[in-house]
């Protein structure tokens, strides 16, 4: 077991299949949340997404939110195959309840304020292969950075440098 796997396993406490999350069970406290691949499941990448396909910024410029299938398949070769996304939530912004709700609503195209993790929604059959964990902590930003950096050190891509989990693209 790698150092990243040992460390992340400490925080995989509260668990739900991503399509069965009860928002009323989510705390409004600070913490981290982790999207992972369910046991004995494989990832297949789709050409499109179930989420929002484009958005218009404040200057009126349109942005495509769909990754190239080949880009996602390439990234998948260089990352942990189980832990796909790590996010943080701050209590002052509604905590885990708010961020996880936004993540799930974004997956269905119901909001556009959780573009982090958008590669998740290009996984075929994501409703049946993804699980979500959350862990309450006051140090959510510090813990998220710590976990992302540890992942990056262990999954260094010689061509592109640091490699964050599949659906994380930056700190």
Coordinates of N, CA, C and O in Angstrom, one line a residue:
X1 N 0.9 -1.2 0.0 CA 0.0 0.0 0.0 C 0.9 1.2 0.0 O 1.8 1.3 0.8
X2 N 0.6 2.2 -0.9 CA 1.4 3.4 -1.0 C 1.1 4.4 0.2 O 0.1 4.2 0.9
X3 N 2.0 5.4 0.3 CA 1.7 6.4 1.4 C 0.4 7.1 1.2 O -0.3 7.4 2.1
X4 N 0.1 7.4 -0.1 CA -1.1 8.1 -0.4 C -2.3 7.2 0.0 O -3.2 7.7 0.6
X5 N -2.3 6.0 -0.3 CA -3.4 5.1 0.0 C -3.5 5.0 1.5 O -4.6 5.0 2.1
X6 N -2.4 4.9 2.2 CA -2.5 4.8 3.7 C -3.1 6.1 4.3 O -3.9 6.0 5.2
X7 N -2.7 7.2 3.8 CA -3.2 8.5 4.3 C -4.6 8.7 3.9 O -5.4 9.1 4.8
X8 N -5.0 8.5 2.7 CA -6.4 8.7 2.3 C -7.4 7.8 3.0 O -8.5 8.2 3.3
X9 N -7.0 6.6 3.3 CA -7.8 5.7 4.0 C -8.3 6.1 5.4 O -9.3 5.7 5.9
X10 N -7.5 7.0 6.0 CA -7.8 7.6 7.3 C -9.1 8.4 7.2 O -9.8 8.6 8.2
X11 N -9.4 8.9 6.0 CA -10.5 9.9 5.9 C -11.7 9.4 5.1 O -12.6 10.1 4.9
X12 N -11.7 8.1 4.8 CA -12.8 7.5 4.1 C -13.8 7.0 5.1 O -13.9 5.7 5.2
X13 N -14.5 7.8 5.7 CA -15.3 7.5 6.9 C -16.8 7.3 6.5 O -17.4 6.3 6.6
X14 N -17.4 8.4 6.1 CA -18.9 8.4 5.8 C -19.0 8.1 4.3 O -18.3 8.7 3.5
X15 N -19.8 7.1 4.0 CA -19.8 6.5 2.6 C -21.2 6.5 2.1 O -22.2 6.1 2.8
X16 N -21.4 6.8 0.8 CA -22.7 6.6 0.1 C -22.4 6.4 -1.4 O -21.5 7.0 -2.0
X17 N -23.2 5.6 -2.0 CA -23.2 5.5 -3.5 C -23.6 6.9 -4.0 O -24.5 7.5 -3.4
X18 N -23.0 7.3 -5.0 CA -23.2 8.7 -5.4 C -24.6 9.0 -5.8 O -25.1 10.1 -5.7
X19 N -25.3 8.0 -6.3 CA -26.7 8.2 -6.8 C -27.7 8.0 -5.7 O -28.9 8.1 -5.9
X20 N -27.2 7.7 -4.4 CA -28.1 7.4 -3.3 C -27.9 8.4 -2.2 O -28.4 8.2 -1.1
X21 N -27.2 9.5 -2.4 CA -26.9 10.5 -1.3 C -28.1 11.1 -0.9 O -28.9 11.6 -1.7
X22 N -28.3 11.2 0.4 CA -29.4 11.9 1.1 C -28.8 13.2 1.6 O -28.1 13.2 2.5
X23 N -29.2 14.3 0.9 CA -28.7 15.6 1.3 C -28.9 15.9 2.7 O -28.1 16.6 3.4
X24 N -30.0 15.5 3.3 CA -30.3 15.7 4.7 C -29.3 15.1 5.7 O -29.2 15.5 6.8
X25 N -28.6 14.1 5.2 CA -27.6 13.5 6.0 C -26.2 14.2 6.0 O -25.3 13.9 6.8
X26 N -26.1 15.2 5.1 CA -24.8 15.9 5.0 C -24.7 17.0 6.0 O -25.6 17.8 6.2
X27 N -23.5 17.1 6.7 CA -23.3 18.1 7.7 C -23.0 19.5 7.0 O -22.5 19.5 5.9
X28 N -23.3 20.5 7.7 CA -23.0 21.9 7.3 C -21.7 22.4 7.8 O -21.4 23.6 7.9
X29 N -20.8 21.5 8.2 CA -19.5 21.8 8.7 C -18.4 21.7 7.7 O -18.7 21.2 6.6
X30 N -17.2 22.2 8.0 CA -16.1 22.1 7.1 C -15.6 20.7 7.0 O -15.8 19.9 7.9
X31 N -15.0 20.3 5.8 CA -14.5 19.0 5.7 C -14.0 18.8 4.3 O -13.9 19.7 3.5
X32 N -13.6 17.5 4.0 CA -13.2 17.1 2.7 C -14.2 16.1 2.2 O -14.8 15.4 3.0
X33 N -14.3 15.9 0.9 CA -15.1 14.9 0.3 C -14.3 14.2 -0.8 O -13.5 14.9 -1.5
X34 N -14.5 12.9 -1.0 CA -13.7 12.2 -1.9 C -14.6 11.3 -2.8 O -15.5 10.6 -2.2
X35 N -14.4 11.4 -4.1 CA -15.2 10.5 -5.0 C -14.2 9.4 -5.4 O -13.1 9.7 -5.8
X36 N -14.7 8.2 -5.3 CA -13.9 7.0 -5.5 C -14.7 6.0 -6.4 O -15.9 6.1 -6.6
X37 N -13.9 5.2 -7.0 CA -14.5 4.1 -7.9 C -14.9 3.0 -6.9 O -14.1 2.6 -6.0
X38 N -16.1 2.5 -7.1 CA -16.6 1.4 -6.3 C -15.7 0.1 -6.6 O -15.1 0.0 -7.6
X39 N -15.7 -0.8 -5.6 CA -14.9 -2.0 -5.7 C -15.4 -2.8 -6.9 O -16.6 -2.9 -7.2
X40 N -14.4 -3.4 -7.6 CA -14.7 -4.3 -8.7 C -15.4 -3.6 -9.9 O -16.0 -4.2 -10.7
X41 N -15.2 -2.3 -10.0 CA -15.7 -1.5 -11.2 C -14.5 -1.0 -12.0 O -13.4 -0.8 -11.5
X42 N -14.8 -0.8 -13.3 CA -13.8 -0.2 -14.2 C -14.3 1.1 -14.7 O -15.5 1.3 -14.8
X43 N -13.4 1.9 -15.2 CA -13.8 3.2 -15.7 C -13.7 3.1 -17.3 O -12.7 2.7 -17.8
X44 N -14.8 3.6 -17.9 CA -14.9 3.8 -19.3 C -15.2 5.3 -19.5 O -16.1 5.8 -18.9
X45 N -14.5 5.9 -20.4 CA -14.7 7.4 -20.6 C -15.7 7.6 -21.8 O -15.6 6.9 -22.8
X46 N -16.6 8.5 -21.6 CA -17.6 8.9 -22.6 C -17.0 10.1 -23.4 O -16.2 10.9 -22.9
X47 N -17.6 10.3 -24.6 CA -17.2 11.5 -25.4 C -17.9 12.7 -24.9 O -17.4 13.8 -25.2
X48 N -19.0 12.6 -24.2 CA -19.7 13.7 -23.7 C -20.0 13.6 -22.2 O -19.4 12.8 -21.5
X49 N -20.8 14.5 -21.7 CA -21.0 14.6 -20.2 C -22.5 14.7 -19.9 O -23.3 15.1 -20.7
X50 N -22.8 14.2 -18.7 CA -24.2 14.4 -18.2 C -24.4 15.8 -17.6 O -25.5 16.3 -17.4
X51 N -23.3 16.5 -17.4 CA -23.3 17.8 -16.7 C -23.4 18.9 -17.8 O -23.7 18.7 -19.0
X52 N -23.2 20.1 -17.3 CA -23.2 21.3 -18.2 C -22.1 21.2 -19.3 O -21.0 20.9 -18.9
X53 N -22.4 21.4 -20.5 CA -21.5 21.2 -21.6 C -20.7 22.5 -21.9 O -19.6 22.4 -22.5
X54 N -21.3 23.7 -21.6 CA -20.5 24.9 -21.8 C -21.1 26.0 -20.8 O -22.2 25.8 -20.3
X55 N -20.3 27.0 -20.6 CA -20.8 28.1 -19.8 C -20.3 29.4 -20.4 O -19.3 29.4 -21.1
X56 N -21.0 30.5 -20.1 CA -20.6 31.8 -20.6 C -20.1 32.6 -19.4 O -20.8 32.7 -18.4
X57 N -18.9 33.1 -19.5 CA -18.3 33.9 -18.4 C -18.9 35.3 -18.3 O -19.7 35.7 -19.1
X58 N -18.4 36.1 -17.4 CA -18.9 37.4 -17.1 C -18.7 38.3 -18.3 O -19.3 39.4 -18.4
X59 N -17.7 38.0 -19.2 CA -17.4 38.8 -20.3 C -18.1 38.4 -21.6 O -17.9 38.9 -22.7
X60 N -19.0 37.4 -21.4 CA -19.8 36.9 -22.6 C -19.1 35.8 -23.4 O -19.6 35.4 -24.4
X61 N -17.9 35.4 -23.0 CA -17.2 34.3 -23.7 C -17.7 33.0 -23.3 O -17.8 32.6 -22.1
X62 N -17.9 32.1 -24.3 CA -18.4 30.7 -24.1 C -17.2 29.8 -23.9 O -16.2 29.9 -24.6
X63 N -17.3 28.9 -22.9 CA -16.3 27.9 -22.6 C -16.8 26.5 -22.7 O -17.8 26.2 -22.1
X64 N -16.1 25.6 -23.5 CA -16.5 24.2 -23.6 C -16.1 23.5 -22.4 O -14.9 23.6 -21.9
X65 N -16.9 22.7 -21.7 CA -16.6 22.0 -20.5 C -16.4 20.5 -20.7 O -16.4 19.8 -19.7
X66 N -16.4 20.1 -21.9 CA -16.2 18.7 -22.2 C -14.7 18.4 -22.5 O -14.1 19.1 -23.4
X67 N -14.1 17.5 -21.8 CA -12.7 17.1 -22.1 C -12.7 16.2 -23.3 O -13.7 15.4 -23.5
X68 N -11.6 16.2 -24.0 CA -11.4 15.2 -25.0 C -11.3 13.8 -24.4 O -10.6 13.6 -23.3
X69 N -11.9 12.8 -25.0 CA -11.9 11.5 -24.4 C -10.4 11.0 -24.3 O -10.0 10.4 -23.3
X70 N -9.6 11.3 -25.3 CA -8.2 10.8 -25.3 C -7.4 11.5 -24.1 O -6.5 10.9 -23.5
X71 N -7.8 12.7 -23.8 CA -7.1 13.5 -22.7 C -7.4 12.8 -21.4 O -6.5 12.6 -20.6
X72 N -8.7 12.4 -21.2 CA -9.0 11.8 -19.9 C -8.4 10.4 -19.9 O -8.0 9.9 -18.8
X73 N -8.4 9.6 -21.0 CA -7.8 8.3 -21.0 C -6.3 8.4 -20.7 O -5.8 7.5 -19.9
X74 N -5.7 9.4 -21.2 CA -4.2 9.6 -20.9 C -4.0 9.9 -19.5 O -3.1 9.4 -18.8
X75 N -4.8 10.8 -18.9 CA -4.7 11.1 -17.5 C -4.9 9.9 -16.6 O -4.2 9.7 -15.6
X76 N -5.8 9.1 -17.0 CA -6.2 7.9 -16.2 C -5.0 7.0 -16.1 O -4.8 6.2 -15.1
X77 N -4.1 7.0 -17.1 CA -2.9 6.1 -17.1 C -1.9 6.5 -16.0 O -1.1 5.7 -15.6
X78 N -2.0 7.7 -15.5 CA -1.0 8.3 -14.6 C -1.5 8.6 -13.2 O -0.8 9.2 -12.5
X79 N -2.6 8.1 -12.9 CA -3.2 8.4 -11.5 C -3.7 7.2 -10.8 O -3.8 6.1 -11.4
X80 N -4.0 7.4 -9.5 CA -4.6 6.3 -8.7 C -6.0 6.0 -9.4 O -6.7 6.9 -9.8
X81 N -6.2 4.7 -9.5 CA -7.5 4.3 -10.2 C -8.7 4.2 -9.3 O -9.8 4.0 -9.8
X82 N -8.5 4.4 -8.0 CA -9.6 4.3 -7.0 C -10.0 5.6 -6.6 O -11.2 5.9 -6.6
X83 N -9.1 6.5 -6.2 CA -9.5 7.8 -5.7 C -9.5 8.8 -6.9 O -8.5 9.0 -7.6
X84 N -10.7 9.3 -7.3 CA -10.8 10.1 -8.5 C -11.0 11.6 -8.3 O -10.7 12.3 -9.2
X85 N -11.4 12.0 -7.1 CA -11.5 13.4 -6.9 C -11.5 13.7 -5.4 O -12.1 12.9 -4.6
X86 N -10.8 14.8 -5.0 CA -10.7 15.2 -3.7 C -11.2 16.7 -3.6 O -10.6 17.5 -4.4
X87 N -12.1 17.0 -2.8 CA -12.6 18.4 -2.7 C -12.7 18.9 -1.3 O -12.7 18.0 -0.4
X88 N -12.8 20.1 -1.1 CA -12.9 20.7 0.3 C -14.2 21.5 0.4 O -14.8 22.0 -0.6
X89 N -14.6 21.7 1.6 CA -15.8 22.5 1.9 C -15.6 23.3 3.2 O -15.0 22.8 4.1
X90 N -16.0 24.6 3.2 CA -15.9 25.4 4.3 C -17.2 25.7 5.0 O -18.2 25.9 4.2
X91 N -17.3 25.6 6.3 CA -18.5 25.8 7.0 C -19.2 27.2 6.6 O -20.4 27.3 6.5
X92 N -18.3 28.2 6.5 CA -18.9 29.6 6.2 C -19.6 29.6 4.9 O -20.4 30.5 4.6
X93 N -19.3 28.6 4.0 CA -20.0 28.6 2.7 C -21.1 27.5 2.6 O -21.5 27.1 1.5
X94 N -21.5 27.0 3.8 CA -22.5 26.0 3.8 C -22.0 24.6 4.0 O -22.7 23.6 4.0
X95 N -20.7 24.5 4.1 CA -20.0 23.2 4.5 C -20.2 22.1 3.5 O -20.5 22.3 2.3
X96 N -20.0 20.9 4.0 CA -20.1 19.7 3.1 C -21.5 19.6 2.5 O -21.6 19.2 1.3
X97 N -22.5 19.9 3.2 CA -23.9 19.9 2.6 C -23.9 20.7 1.3 O -24.4 20.2 0.3
X98 N -23.4 21.9 1.4 CA -23.5 22.8 0.2 C -22.6 22.3 -1.0 O -23.1 22.2 -2.1
X99 N -21.4 21.9 -0.7 CA -20.5 21.6 -1.8 C -20.8 20.2 -2.4 O -20.8 20.1 -3.6
X100 N -21.2 19.3 -1.6 CA -21.6 18.0 -2.2 C -22.9 18.1 -2.9 O -23.1 17.5 -4.0
X101 N -23.9 18.9 -2.4 CA -25.1 19.2 -3.1 C -24.8 19.8 -4.5 O -25.4 19.4 -5.5
X102 N -23.9 20.8 -4.5 CA -23.5 21.4 -5.8 C -22.9 20.4 -6.7 O -23.2 20.4 -8.0
X103 N -22.0 19.6 -6.2 CA -21.4 18.5 -7.1 C -22.4 17.7 -7.7 O -22.4 17.4 -8.9
X104 N -23.4 17.2 -7.0 CA -24.4 16.3 -7.5 C -25.3 17.0 -8.5 O -25.7 16.5 -9.5
X105 N -25.7 18.2 -8.1 CA -26.6 19.0 -9.0 C -25.9 19.3 -10.3 O -26.5 19.3 -11.4
X106 N -24.6 19.6 -10.2 CA -23.8 19.9 -11.4 C -23.8 18.6 -12.3 O -23.9 18.8 -13.6
X107 N -23.7 17.5 -11.7 CA -23.6 16.2 -12.5 C -24.8 16.1 -13.4 O -24.8 15.4 -14.5
X108 N -26.0 16.6 -13.0 CA -27.2 16.5 -13.7 C -27.5 17.7 -14.6 O -28.6 17.8 -15.2
X109 N -26.6 18.7 -14.6 CA -26.8 19.9 -15.4 C -27.7 20.9 -14.7 O -28.2 21.8 -15.3
X110 N -27.9 20.7 -13.4 CA -28.9 21.6 -12.7 C -28.2 22.8 -12.1 O -28.9 23.7 -11.6
X111 N -26.9 22.9 -12.1 CA -26.2 24.2 -11.7 C -24.9 24.2 -12.3 O -24.4 23.2 -12.8
X112 N -24.2 25.4 -12.3 CA -22.9 25.5 -12.9 C -21.8 26.0 -12.0 O -20.8 26.5 -12.4
X113 N -22.0 25.8 -10.7 CA -21.1 26.4 -9.7 C -20.2 25.3 -9.1 O -19.8 25.5 -8.0
X114 N -20.0 24.2 -9.8 CA -19.1 23.2 -9.2 C -18.4 22.5 -10.4 O -18.5 21.3 -10.6
X115 N -17.6 23.3 -11.1 CA -16.9 22.8 -12.3 C -15.7 21.9 -11.9 O -15.3 21.1 -12.7
X116 N -15.2 22.1 -10.7 CA -14.2 21.2 -10.2 C -14.7 19.8 -10.2 O -15.8 19.6 -9.7
X117 N -14.0 18.8 -10.7 CA -14.5 17.4 -10.7 C -15.3 17.1 -11.9 O -15.8 16.0 -12.0
X118 N -15.4 18.0 -12.9 CA -16.3 17.8 -14.0 C -15.9 16.6 -14.9 O -16.8 16.0 -15.5
X119 N -14.7 16.1 -14.8 CA -14.3 14.9 -15.6 C -15.1 13.7 -15.1 O -15.3 12.7 -15.8
X120 N -15.5 13.7 -13.8 CA -16.3 12.6 -13.3 C -17.5 12.3 -14.1 O -17.9 11.1 -14.3
X121 N -18.1 13.3 -14.7 CA -19.4 13.1 -15.4 C -19.2 12.7 -16.8 O -20.2 12.5 -17.6
X122 N -18.0 12.4 -17.2 CA -17.7 11.8 -18.5 C -17.3 10.3 -18.3 O -16.9 9.6 -19.2
X123 N -17.5 9.8 -17.1 CA -17.4 8.4 -16.8 C -18.7 7.7 -17.2 O -19.7 8.1 -16.7
X124 N -18.6 6.7 -18.1 CA -19.8 6.0 -18.5 C -20.4 5.3 -17.2 O -19.7 4.7 -16.4
X125 N -21.7 5.4 -17.1 CA -22.5 4.7 -16.0 C -22.0 5.2 -14.6 O -22.0 4.5 -13.7
X126 N -21.6 6.5 -14.5 CA -21.1 7.1 -13.3 C -22.0 6.8 -12.1 O -21.6 6.7 -11.0
X127 N -23.3 6.8 -12.4 CA -24.3 6.7 -11.3 C -24.1 5.4 -10.6 O -24.5 5.2 -9.4
X128 N -23.6 4.4 -11.2 CA -23.4 3.0 -10.7 C -22.0 2.6 -10.3 O -21.8 1.5 -9.7
X129 N -21.0 3.5 -10.6 CA -19.7 3.1 -10.4 C -18.9 4.0 -9.4 O -17.8 3.7 -8.9
X130 N -19.6 5.1 -9.0 CA -18.9 6.1 -8.1 C -19.5 6.0 -6.7 O -20.7 5.9 -6.6
X131 N -18.6 6.2 -5.8 CA -19.1 6.3 -4.4 C -18.5 7.6 -3.8 O -17.4 8.1 -4.3
X132 N -19.1 8.1 -2.8 CA -18.6 9.4 -2.2 C -18.4 9.2 -0.7 O -19.2 8.5 0.0
X133 N -17.3 9.7 -0.2 CA -17.0 9.8 1.2 C -16.9 11.2 1.6 O -16.5 12.1 0.8
X134 N -17.1 11.5 2.9 CA -16.9 12.8 3.4 C -16.3 12.6 4.9 O -16.6 11.7 5.6
X135 N -15.5 13.6 5.2 CA -14.9 13.7 6.5 C -14.9 15.1 7.0 O -14.5 16.0 6.3
X136 N -15.4 15.3 8.2 CA -15.5 16.6 8.8 C -14.1 17.0 9.5 O -13.6 16.2 10.2
X137 N -13.7 18.2 9.2 CA -12.5 18.7 9.8 C -12.5 20.2 9.6 O -12.9 20.7 8.6
X138 N -12.0 20.9 10.6 CA -11.8 22.4 10.5 C -10.7 22.8 9.6 O -10.7 23.9 9.1
X139 N -9.8 21.9 9.3 CA -8.6 22.2 8.5 C -8.8 21.6 7.0 O -7.9 21.0 6.5
X140 N -9.9 21.9 6.5 CA -10.3 21.3 5.2 C -9.3 21.7 4.0 O -8.9 20.9 3.2
X141 N -9.0 23.0 4.0 CA -8.1 23.4 2.9 C -6.7 22.8 3.1 O -6.1 22.3 2.1
X142 N -6.2 22.8 4.3 CA -4.9 22.2 4.5 C -4.8 20.7 4.2 O -3.9 20.2 3.5
X143 N -5.9 20.0 4.6 CA -6.0 18.5 4.4 C -6.1 18.2 2.9 O -5.5 17.3 2.4
X144 N -6.9 19.0 2.2 CA -7.1 18.8 0.8 C -5.7 18.9 0.0 O -5.3 18.1 -0.8
X145 N -5.0 20.0 0.3 CA -3.7 20.3 -0.3 C -2.7 19.1 0.1 O -2.0 18.7 -0.8
X146 N -2.7 18.7 1.3 CA -1.8 17.6 1.7 C -2.1 16.4 0.9 O -1.2 15.7 0.4
X147 N -3.4 16.0 0.8 CA -3.7 14.8 0.1 C -3.4 14.9 -1.4 O -2.9 14.0 -2.0
X148 N -3.7 16.0 -2.0 CA -3.4 16.3 -3.4 C -1.9 16.2 -3.7 O -1.5 15.6 -4.7
X149 N -1.1 16.9 -2.8 CA 0.3 16.9 -3.0 C 0.9 15.5 -2.9 O 1.8 15.1 -3.6
X150 N 0.4 14.7 -1.9 CA 0.9 13.3 -1.7 C 0.6 12.5 -2.9 O 1.4 11.7 -3.4
X151 N -0.6 12.6 -3.4 CA -1.0 11.9 -4.7 C 0.0 12.3 -5.8 O 0.5 11.4 -6.5
X152 N 0.2 13.5 -6.0 CA 1.0 14.0 -7.1 C 2.4 13.5 -7.0 O 3.0 13.2 -8.0
X153 N 3.0 13.4 -5.8 CA 4.4 12.9 -5.6 C 4.5 11.5 -6.0 O 5.5 11.0 -6.6
X154 N 3.4 10.7 -5.8 CA 3.4 9.3 -6.1 C 3.0 8.9 -7.5 O 3.3 7.8 -8.0
X155 N 2.4 9.9 -8.2 CA 1.9 9.6 -9.5 C 2.5 10.7 -10.5 O 1.8 11.3 -11.3
X156 N 3.8 10.9 -10.4 CA 4.5 11.8 -11.2 C 4.4 11.4 -12.7 O 4.8 10.3 -13.0
X157 N 4.0 12.3 -13.5 CA 3.9 12.1 -15.0 C 5.2 12.7 -15.5 O 5.4 13.9 -15.5
X158 N 6.1 11.9 -16.1 CA 7.4 12.4 -16.5 C 7.3 13.4 -17.6 O 8.1 14.3 -17.7
X159 N 6.2 13.4 -18.4 CA 6.0 14.3 -19.5 C 5.4 15.6 -19.0 O 5.7 16.7 -19.5
X160 N 4.4 15.5 -18.0 CA 3.7 16.7 -17.6 C 3.9 17.1 -16.2 O 3.3 18.1 -15.8
X161 N 4.7 16.4 -15.5 CA 5.0 16.8 -14.1 C 3.9 16.2 -13.1 O 3.5 15.1 -13.3
X162 N 3.5 17.0 -12.2 CA 2.6 16.6 -11.1 C 1.3 16.1 -11.7 O 0.8 16.6 -12.7
X163 N 0.7 15.1 -11.1 CA -0.5 14.5 -11.6 C -1.5 14.4 -10.5 O -1.3 13.5 -9.6
X164 N -2.5 15.2 -10.5 CA -3.5 15.1 -9.4 C -4.5 14.0 -9.8 O -4.5 13.5 -10.9
X165 N -5.4 13.6 -8.8 CA -6.4 12.6 -9.1 C -7.1 12.9 -10.4 O -7.2 14.1 -10.8
X166 N -7.7 11.9 -10.9 CA -8.4 11.9 -12.2 C -9.2 13.2 -12.5 O -9.1 13.8 -13.5
X167 N -10.1 13.6 -11.6 CA -11.0 14.7 -11.8 C -10.5 16.0 -11.1 O -11.2 17.0 -11.2
X168 N -9.3 16.0 -10.5 CA -8.7 17.2 -10.0 C -7.7 17.7 -11.1 O -6.9 16.8 -11.5
X169 N -7.6 18.9 -11.3 CA -6.7 19.4 -12.3 C -5.7 20.4 -11.8 O -4.7 20.8 -12.4
X170 N -6.0 21.0 -10.6 CA -5.1 22.0 -10.0 C -5.5 22.1 -8.5 O -6.5 21.6 -8.1
X171 N -4.6 22.7 -7.7 CA -4.9 22.9 -6.3 C -5.9 24.0 -6.2 O -6.1 24.9 -7.0

